[in-house]
Tab-separated table of C-alpha atoms in Angstrom:
chain	number	residue	atom	x	y	z
A	1	MET	CA	46.294	221.945	149.825
A	2	SER	CA	43.394	221.531	152.481
A	3	ALA	CA	40.378	224.190	152.213
A	4	LEU	CA	40.548	227.335	154.024
A	5	LEU	CA	36.924	227.391	155.039
A	6	PRO	CA	35.397	226.442	157.670
A	7	THR	CA	37.635	226.793	160.024
A	8	PRO	CA	37.664	229.001	163.572
A	9	LEU	CA	41.399	229.830	163.228
A	10	TYR	CA	40.600	232.098	160.142
A	11	ASP	CA	38.561	235.224	159.731
A	12	CYS	CA	36.244	234.466	157.195
A	13	ARG	CA	35.158	238.156	156.410
A	14	ALA	CA	39.228	239.283	155.687
A	15	LEU	CA	39.232	235.994	153.634
A	16	VAL	CA	36.323	236.429	151.615
A	17	GLU	CA	37.445	239.707	150.936
A	18	GLU	CA	41.371	238.678	150.122
A	19	ALA	CA	39.883	235.591	148.235
A	20	VAL	CA	37.458	238.063	145.668
A	21	PHE	CA	40.434	240.388	144.865
A	22	THR	CA	43.203	237.581	144.560
A	23	ALA	CA	40.218	235.877	142.119
A	24	CYS	CA	40.030	239.337	139.947
A	25	ARG	CA	43.455	240.316	139.971
A	26	LEU	CA	44.508	236.900	138.933
A	27	GLU	CA	42.077	236.680	135.767
A	28	LEU	CA	43.737	239.838	134.593
A	29	MET	CA	46.963	238.269	134.838
A	30	ALA	CA	46.304	235.488	132.612
A	31	LEU	CA	46.161	235.719	128.698
A	32	LYS	CA	42.923	235.411	127.913
A	33	PRO	CA	41.933	236.004	124.436
A	34	GLY	CA	39.465	238.962	123.424
A	35	ASN	CA	39.680	240.381	127.083
A	36	VAL	CA	41.033	242.969	129.057
A	37	HIS	CA	44.280	241.216	130.497
A	38	ILE	CA	47.959	242.954	131.392
A	39	HIS	CA	49.110	242.097	128.130
A	40	ALA	CA	46.773	243.738	125.910
A	41	GLU	CA	44.059	246.235	127.068
A	42	GLY	CA	40.790	246.413	124.914
A	43	HIS	CA	37.112	247.324	124.083
A	44	GLY	CA	37.605	250.872	125.300
A	45	MET	CA	38.350	249.936	128.982
A	46	SER	CA	41.595	249.235	130.857
A	47	VAL	CA	43.307	247.311	133.580
A	48	THR	CA	43.338	250.279	136.166
A	49	GLN	CA	39.441	250.209	135.783
A	50	PHE	CA	39.030	246.744	136.417
A	51	LEU	CA	41.508	246.247	139.455
A	52	ASP	CA	39.607	249.584	141.068
A	53	SER	CA	36.575	247.706	140.515
A	54	ALA	CA	37.951	244.474	142.300
A	55	ALA	CA	39.211	247.001	145.011
A	56	ALA	CA	35.765	248.469	145.500
A	57	ILE	CA	33.496	245.328	145.701
A	58	ALA	CA	35.707	242.842	147.714
A	59	PRO	CA	34.579	244.886	150.918
A	60	ILE	CA	30.945	244.637	150.542
A	61	LEU	CA	31.116	241.103	149.049
A	62	ALA	CA	32.957	240.236	152.289
A	63	THR	CA	30.304	241.804	154.727
A	64	PRO	CA	27.943	239.270	156.287
A	65	GLY	CA	24.357	239.861	156.967
A	66	ARG	CA	22.907	241.621	154.204
A	67	ARG	CA	20.753	239.723	151.646
A	68	VAL	CA	22.167	238.689	148.609
A	69	GLY	CA	20.230	241.541	145.909
A	70	GLU	CA	21.123	244.064	148.436
A	71	THR	CA	24.961	243.229	147.930
A	72	ILE	CA	24.918	242.703	144.547
A	73	LEU	CA	23.391	246.554	143.856
A	74	ARG	CA	25.667	248.001	146.365
A	75	ALA	CA	28.482	246.247	144.313
A	76	VAL	CA	27.315	247.059	140.866
A	77	ALA	CA	26.981	251.226	142.512
A	78	ALA	CA	30.501	250.619	143.832
A	79	THR	CA	31.851	249.548	140.842
A	80	ARG	CA	30.130	252.624	138.680
A	81	ASP	CA	31.521	255.450	141.493
A	82	VAL	CA	35.705	254.238	140.710
A	83	ALA	CA	35.586	252.701	136.840
A	84	GLY	CA	32.082	255.158	135.339
A	85	CYS	CA	30.974	251.961	133.554
A	86	ASN	CA	30.283	248.133	133.780
A	87	THR	CA	33.472	246.375	134.272
A	88	ASN	CA	32.017	243.371	136.189
A	89	LEU	CA	28.245	243.179	136.542
A	90	GLY	CA	29.029	239.192	135.767
A	91	ILE	CA	31.611	239.288	138.372
A	92	VAL	CA	29.610	240.528	140.906
A	93	LEU	CA	26.413	238.487	139.649
A	94	LEU	CA	28.588	235.434	140.389
A	95	LEU	CA	30.812	236.156	143.370
A	96	VAL	CA	27.886	237.693	145.353
A	97	PRO	CA	26.248	234.075	146.440
A	98	LEU	CA	29.753	232.263	146.562
A	99	ALA	CA	31.056	234.683	148.939
A	100	ALA	CA	27.647	234.882	150.783
A	101	ALA	CA	28.123	230.867	150.881
A	102	ALA	CA	31.605	231.479	152.422
A	103	LEU	CA	30.621	233.793	155.229
A	104	CYS	CA	28.741	231.031	156.676
A	105	ARG	CA	29.661	229.351	159.482
A	106	ASP	CA	28.348	225.847	159.082
A	107	LYS	CA	31.159	223.762	160.629
A	108	GLY	CA	31.790	220.338	158.355
A	109	GLU	CA	30.000	221.594	155.332
A	110	PRO	CA	31.347	221.822	151.777
A	111	LEU	CA	31.088	225.492	149.954
A	112	ARG	CA	29.214	224.164	147.457
A	113	LEU	CA	26.151	222.646	150.051
A	114	ARG	CA	26.171	225.920	151.556
A	115	LEU	CA	25.854	227.968	148.589
A	116	ALA	CA	22.890	225.745	147.307
A	117	ARG	CA	21.375	226.800	150.801
A	118	VAL	CA	21.864	230.399	149.802
A	119	LEU	CA	20.323	230.304	146.350
A	120	ASP	CA	17.287	228.431	148.080
A	121	GLY	CA	16.948	231.465	150.052
A	122	LEU	CA	16.715	234.014	147.632
A	123	SER	CA	13.517	236.056	147.632
A	124	VAL	CA	11.832	238.712	145.389
A	125	ALA	CA	13.063	241.587	147.088
A	126	ASP	CA	16.515	240.250	145.920
A	127	ALA	CA	15.623	239.603	142.601
A	128	ALA	CA	14.289	243.396	142.579
A	129	ASP	CA	17.775	244.449	143.594
A	130	ALA	CA	19.428	242.095	141.033
A	131	PHE	CA	17.006	243.937	138.519
A	132	ALA	CA	17.932	247.589	139.721
A	133	ALA	CA	22.045	246.684	139.332
A	134	ILE	CA	21.334	245.018	135.821
A	135	ARG	CA	19.769	248.148	134.927
A	136	LEU	CA	22.830	250.696	136.624
A	137	ALA	CA	25.270	248.420	135.078
A	138	LEU	CA	23.480	248.461	131.776
A	139	PRO	CA	25.353	245.549	130.193
A	140	ALA	CA	25.743	245.430	125.990
A	141	GLY	CA	23.601	243.775	124.534
A	142	LEU	CA	20.874	243.903	126.936
A	143	GLY	CA	17.447	243.408	125.553
A	144	GLU	CA	13.766	242.907	126.301
A	145	ALA	CA	12.875	239.577	127.856
A	146	ARG	CA	9.347	237.872	127.303
A	147	GLN	CA	9.336	236.322	130.743
A	148	HIS	CA	11.273	238.505	133.944
A	149	ASP	CA	12.591	241.728	132.079
A	150	VAL	CA	14.790	243.469	134.466
A	151	ALA	CA	12.974	246.904	133.726
A	152	ALA	CA	9.437	245.656	135.054
A	153	ALA	CA	9.191	244.712	138.659
A	154	PRO	CA	10.269	241.223	139.343
A	155	ARG	CA	7.054	238.765	140.524
A	156	VAL	CA	9.241	235.802	141.376
A	157	ASP	CA	12.278	234.959	143.345
A	158	LEU	CA	15.786	235.825	141.914
A	159	ARG	CA	16.724	232.057	141.514
A	160	ALA	CA	13.321	231.588	139.481
A	161	ALA	CA	14.112	234.343	137.925
A	162	MET	CA	17.663	233.645	136.684
A	163	ALA	CA	16.022	229.719	135.888
A	164	ALA	CA	14.095	231.304	133.236
A	165	ALA	CA	17.047	232.917	131.187
A	166	ALA	CA	19.443	229.828	131.857
A	167	ASP	CA	18.834	228.700	128.414
A	168	ARG	CA	20.502	232.206	126.808
A	169	ASP	CA	23.012	233.200	129.569
A	170	LEU	CA	25.099	230.900	131.142
A	171	ILE	CA	25.323	233.591	134.446
A	172	ALA	CA	21.419	233.096	134.854
A	173	ARG	CA	22.267	229.027	134.482
A	174	GLN	CA	24.479	228.925	137.496
A	175	TYR	CA	21.658	230.103	139.545
A	176	ALA	CA	19.837	227.535	138.169
A	177	THR	CA	22.302	224.347	138.878
A	178	ALA	CA	24.146	225.876	141.847
A	179	PHE	CA	27.387	226.701	139.823
A	180	ALA	CA	27.344	223.523	138.144
A	181	ASP	CA	29.875	224.852	135.517
A	182	VAL	CA	31.889	226.757	138.277
A	183	PHE	CA	32.352	223.434	140.092
A	184	THR	CA	32.465	220.608	137.858
A	185	PHE	CA	34.228	221.960	134.916
A	186	GLY	CA	36.509	225.417	135.693
A	187	VAL	CA	37.300	224.182	138.995
A	188	ALA	CA	38.150	220.945	138.230
A	189	ARG	CA	40.118	222.206	135.429
A	190	GLY	CA	42.127	224.644	136.749
A	191	ARG	CA	43.112	221.983	140.023
A	192	SER	CA	44.407	220.205	136.761
A	193	ALA	CA	46.400	223.052	135.377
A	194	LEU	CA	47.886	223.600	138.993
A	195	ARG	CA	48.896	219.474	139.676
A	196	ARG	CA	50.507	219.928	136.220
A	197	GLY	CA	52.842	223.020	137.110
A	198	ALA	CA	50.924	226.003	136.007
A	199	SER	CA	51.032	229.126	137.788
A	200	PRO	CA	48.013	230.219	139.083
A	201	ALA	CA	48.003	232.763	135.937
A	202	GLU	CA	48.505	230.123	133.838
A	203	ALA	CA	45.647	227.804	135.435
A	204	ALA	CA	43.437	230.857	135.030
A	205	SER	CA	44.359	231.127	131.146
A	206	ALA	CA	43.189	227.429	131.267
A	207	ILE	CA	40.215	227.978	132.599
A	208	HIS	CA	39.160	230.669	130.686
A	209	LEU	CA	40.055	228.290	127.359
A	210	GLY	CA	38.257	225.935	128.421
A	211	PHE	CA	35.059	227.462	128.895
A	212	MET	CA	35.514	229.282	125.507
A	213	ALA	CA	35.540	226.177	124.039
A	214	LEU	CA	32.955	224.462	126.003
A	215	HIS	CA	30.307	227.216	125.474
A	216	PRO	CA	29.619	230.028	123.237
A	217	ASP	CA	30.018	233.176	125.275
A	218	THR	CA	26.379	234.355	125.906
A	219	HIS	CA	27.807	237.861	126.110
A	220	ILE	CA	29.202	237.318	122.289
A	221	ALA	CA	26.072	235.837	121.382
A	222	ARG	CA	23.770	238.789	122.958
A	223	LYS	CA	25.926	241.513	121.195
A	224	HIS	CA	26.960	239.775	118.051
A	225	GLY	CA	23.979	236.923	117.857
A	226	ALA	CA	24.363	233.241	118.463
A	227	ALA	CA	26.243	232.229	115.060
A	228	VAL	CA	29.191	234.681	115.590
A	229	ALA	CA	29.286	233.173	119.780
A	230	GLU	CA	29.492	229.455	117.687
A	231	GLN	CA	32.300	230.736	115.141
A	232	VAL	CA	34.163	231.420	118.338
A	233	ARG	CA	33.657	228.896	120.131
A	234	ALA	CA	34.739	226.720	117.511
A	235	GLN	CA	37.699	228.526	117.327
A	236	ALA	CA	38.708	228.364	120.303
A	237	PHE	CA	37.927	224.300	120.259
A	238	ARG	CA	40.484	224.010	117.656
A	239	LEU	CA	42.638	226.399	119.099
A	240	GLU	CA	43.256	224.436	122.301
A	241	ARG	CA	43.224	220.867	120.681
A	242	ARG	CA	46.331	223.013	118.437
A	243	LEU	CA	47.955	223.347	121.555
A	244	SER	CA	47.605	219.796	122.898
A	245	THR	CA	50.078	218.782	121.525
A	246	GLY	CA	52.014	218.164	124.727
A	247	PRO	CA	51.379	217.737	128.039
A	248	THR	CA	51.190	221.572	128.974
A	249	PHE	CA	50.330	224.456	126.949
A	250	GLY	CA	54.673	225.864	127.266
A	251	THR	CA	55.725	222.612	125.430
A	252	HIS	CA	54.256	224.280	122.228
A	253	SER	CA	56.721	226.453	121.076
A	254	GLY	CA	53.790	229.084	119.730
A	255	ALA	CA	51.319	229.447	122.187
A	256	ALA	CA	51.900	232.728	123.370
A	257	ARG	CA	52.132	233.708	119.928
A	258	ARG	CA	48.693	232.156	118.851
A	259	LEU	CA	46.660	233.101	122.000
A	260	LEU	CA	47.789	236.427	121.722
A	261	ALA	CA	46.927	236.423	117.819
A	262	PHE	CA	43.613	234.995	118.945
A	263	ASP	CA	43.234	238.311	121.182
A	264	ARG	CA	44.462	240.279	118.271
A	265	ALA	CA	41.311	238.798	115.980
A	266	LEU	CA	38.882	238.584	118.613
A	267	LYS	CA	39.486	242.817	119.251
A	268	ARG	CA	39.464	243.556	115.867
A	269	ARG	CA	36.061	242.278	115.884
A	270	GLY	CA	35.055	243.989	119.243
A	271	LEU	CA	34.412	240.375	120.419
A	272	ASN	CA	34.472	239.911	124.199
A	273	PRO	CA	34.074	236.657	125.651
A	274	GLY	CA	33.286	238.245	128.978
A	275	THR	CA	30.942	235.867	130.475
A	276	SER	CA	33.998	233.112	130.103
A	277	ALA	CA	35.780	235.875	132.113
A	278	ASP	CA	33.189	235.799	134.842
A	279	LEU	CA	33.323	231.922	134.943
A	280	THR	CA	36.625	232.118	135.015
A	281	VAL	CA	36.903	234.652	138.553
A	282	ALA	CA	34.269	232.416	140.175
A	283	CYS	CA	36.473	229.217	139.635
A	284	LEU	CA	39.630	231.230	141.403
A	285	PHE	CA	37.417	232.284	144.171
A	286	VAL	CA	36.533	228.793	144.641
A	287	LEU	CA	40.051	227.691	144.022
A	288	ARG	CA	41.209	230.238	146.416
A	289	LEU	CA	38.732	229.329	149.540
A	290	ALA	CA	39.912	225.734	148.811
A	291	GLY	CA	43.741	226.771	149.157
A	292	ASP	CA	44.622	225.488	145.974
A	293	LEU	CA	45.825	229.463	145.097
A	294	PRO	CA	47.824	230.957	147.078
A	295	ALA	CA	47.257	234.604	148.589
A	296	GLY	CA	48.412	237.777	146.843
A	297	PRO	CA	51.050	238.848	146.410
A	298	TRP	CA	49.913	242.025	148.022
A	299	PRO	CA	52.236	245.296	149.397
A	300	PRO	CA	53.736	244.407	152.657
A	301	ASP	CA	51.598	246.286	155.104
A	302	ASP	CA	48.397	244.641	152.762
A	303	ASN	CA	47.209	248.074	151.910
A	304	ARG	CA	45.755	247.273	148.827
A	305	ARG	CA	44.671	250.826	148.251
A	306	ASN	CA	47.445	252.862	149.072
A	307	LEU	CA	49.135	254.507	146.126
A	308	ILE	CA	52.198	252.095	146.050
A	309	GLU	CA	54.651	253.030	143.096
A	310	PRO	CA	54.413	249.647	140.827
A	311	THR	CA	57.359	247.695	139.991
A	312	ILE	CA	58.315	247.155	136.242
A	313	ALA	CA	60.042	244.530	135.041
A	314	ARG	CA	62.842	245.127	132.617
A	315	ASP	CA	61.393	241.994	130.737
A	316	ALA	CA	57.887	243.220	130.112
A	317	GLN	CA	58.316	244.605	127.174
A	318	CYS	CA	55.283	242.970	125.695
A	319	LEU	CA	53.118	245.396	127.618
A	320	ARG	CA	51.581	247.511	125.311
A	321	SER	CA	51.606	250.932	127.536
A	322	THR	CA	53.124	251.235	131.040
A	323	ARG	CA	49.283	252.662	131.812
A	324	LEU	CA	48.402	249.139	132.305
A	325	TRP	CA	50.229	249.022	135.992
A	326	SER	CA	47.817	250.708	138.530
A	327	ALA	CA	49.086	252.894	140.941
A	328	LYS	CA	46.995	251.586	143.176
A	329	LEU	CA	48.681	247.505	143.640
A	330	TRP	CA	52.023	246.507	143.824
A	331	TRP	CA	52.438	243.590	140.764
A	332	ALA	CA	55.160	241.520	142.786
A	333	THR	CA	54.928	238.955	139.870
A	334	ALA	CA	56.156	241.925	137.402
A	335	THR	CA	59.482	240.390	137.464
A	336	ARG	CA	57.873	237.230	135.426
A	337	SER	CA	57.562	237.473	131.645
A	338	LEU	CA	55.090	238.553	130.155
A	339	THR	CA	55.855	237.253	126.789
A	340	SER	CA	56.350	233.338	128.211
A	341	ILE	CA	52.324	232.201	128.611
A	342	SER	CA	51.868	228.315	129.239
A	343	SER	CA	48.912	226.979	130.634
A	344	SER	CA	47.396	223.482	130.871
A	345	VAL	CA	44.920	222.478	128.377
A	346	ARG	CA	44.579	218.915	129.387
A	347	ALA	CA	42.090	218.825	132.183
A	348	ALA	CA	39.323	217.128	133.319
A	349	ALA	CA	36.232	216.795	131.937
A	350	PRO	CA	37.949	218.609	128.348
A	351	PRO	CA	35.398	219.825	125.649
A	352	ARG	CA	34.395	217.354	123.196
A	353	PRO	CA	34.219	218.453	119.367
A	354	PRO	CA	30.862	219.677	117.951
A	355	SER	CA	29.920	216.265	116.489
A	356	ALA	CA	30.020	214.617	119.442
A	357	ARG	CA	27.327	216.794	120.898
A	358	PRO	CA	24.245	215.704	121.993
């Protein structure tokens, strides 16, 4: 599919808002071991909180003319208002510069080139607002840093502050590398899954498990230590290899069962690979902007915040509770069987086994 941006035929602001919501929603529909999703909640949070958070931040991220740091702070504050906790700090940190790049009207330039210019233009004021947002969100495992601690006033611009944390935080690393993991691994993996016939939610699952297998999740590392994070990465790597006996996830008869078992095992231990989920949302956002993913589906009038009675699928018995269905969104894909989950695991640049790492 051809890219949706930039072109005068589309309202960039409306498209960016819709792309933010599409990415957040698809991530919740994917079976992502250890994270909150429609197949199982966890970590004291619900799908509804994440959906409400997505609806709150989408128009903020689609508003042009604001500094990146200001948008980050506004989005995190809006999330706290609707969810009462930190549901999407990592998502906001990743999507805000991407959305700012998408809102640029420079004709003929690819998104990543516009993103590089956005990152190059980050200021100390952006760092101050981003630090304030992080303090407001109070993410789990946040400790003290020897350099550019978020509890202190920043002395460098936001990109430099992120670069200083790039070796211990995958989200910070995206700022330092012009989102290399997103564009060169995650987006490529998603496109490969879609080419092999995966649904959007299945492609999201493939991206997420790929990130889990590629890197120790830094959210887990902050809360539980590097050794536990590496253990989870190795488990994800082995699971991905085990499910790659056929050309796609779905050809393995035990795919859904194994993914759900891994999901339960991680949640029993309180392990949440949140960074992998955040990176997945960023990849889905890019894929939507590029036209690789369809829009929605939304209610017929596209009024996402109206109280609309959800459609409950007859075959949705794997849902743990009808609380998982938001009263504010119409889930048109509810008629899909949620117990039949498949996704591609063979994608561009697949993870190498630990022995092959430099």
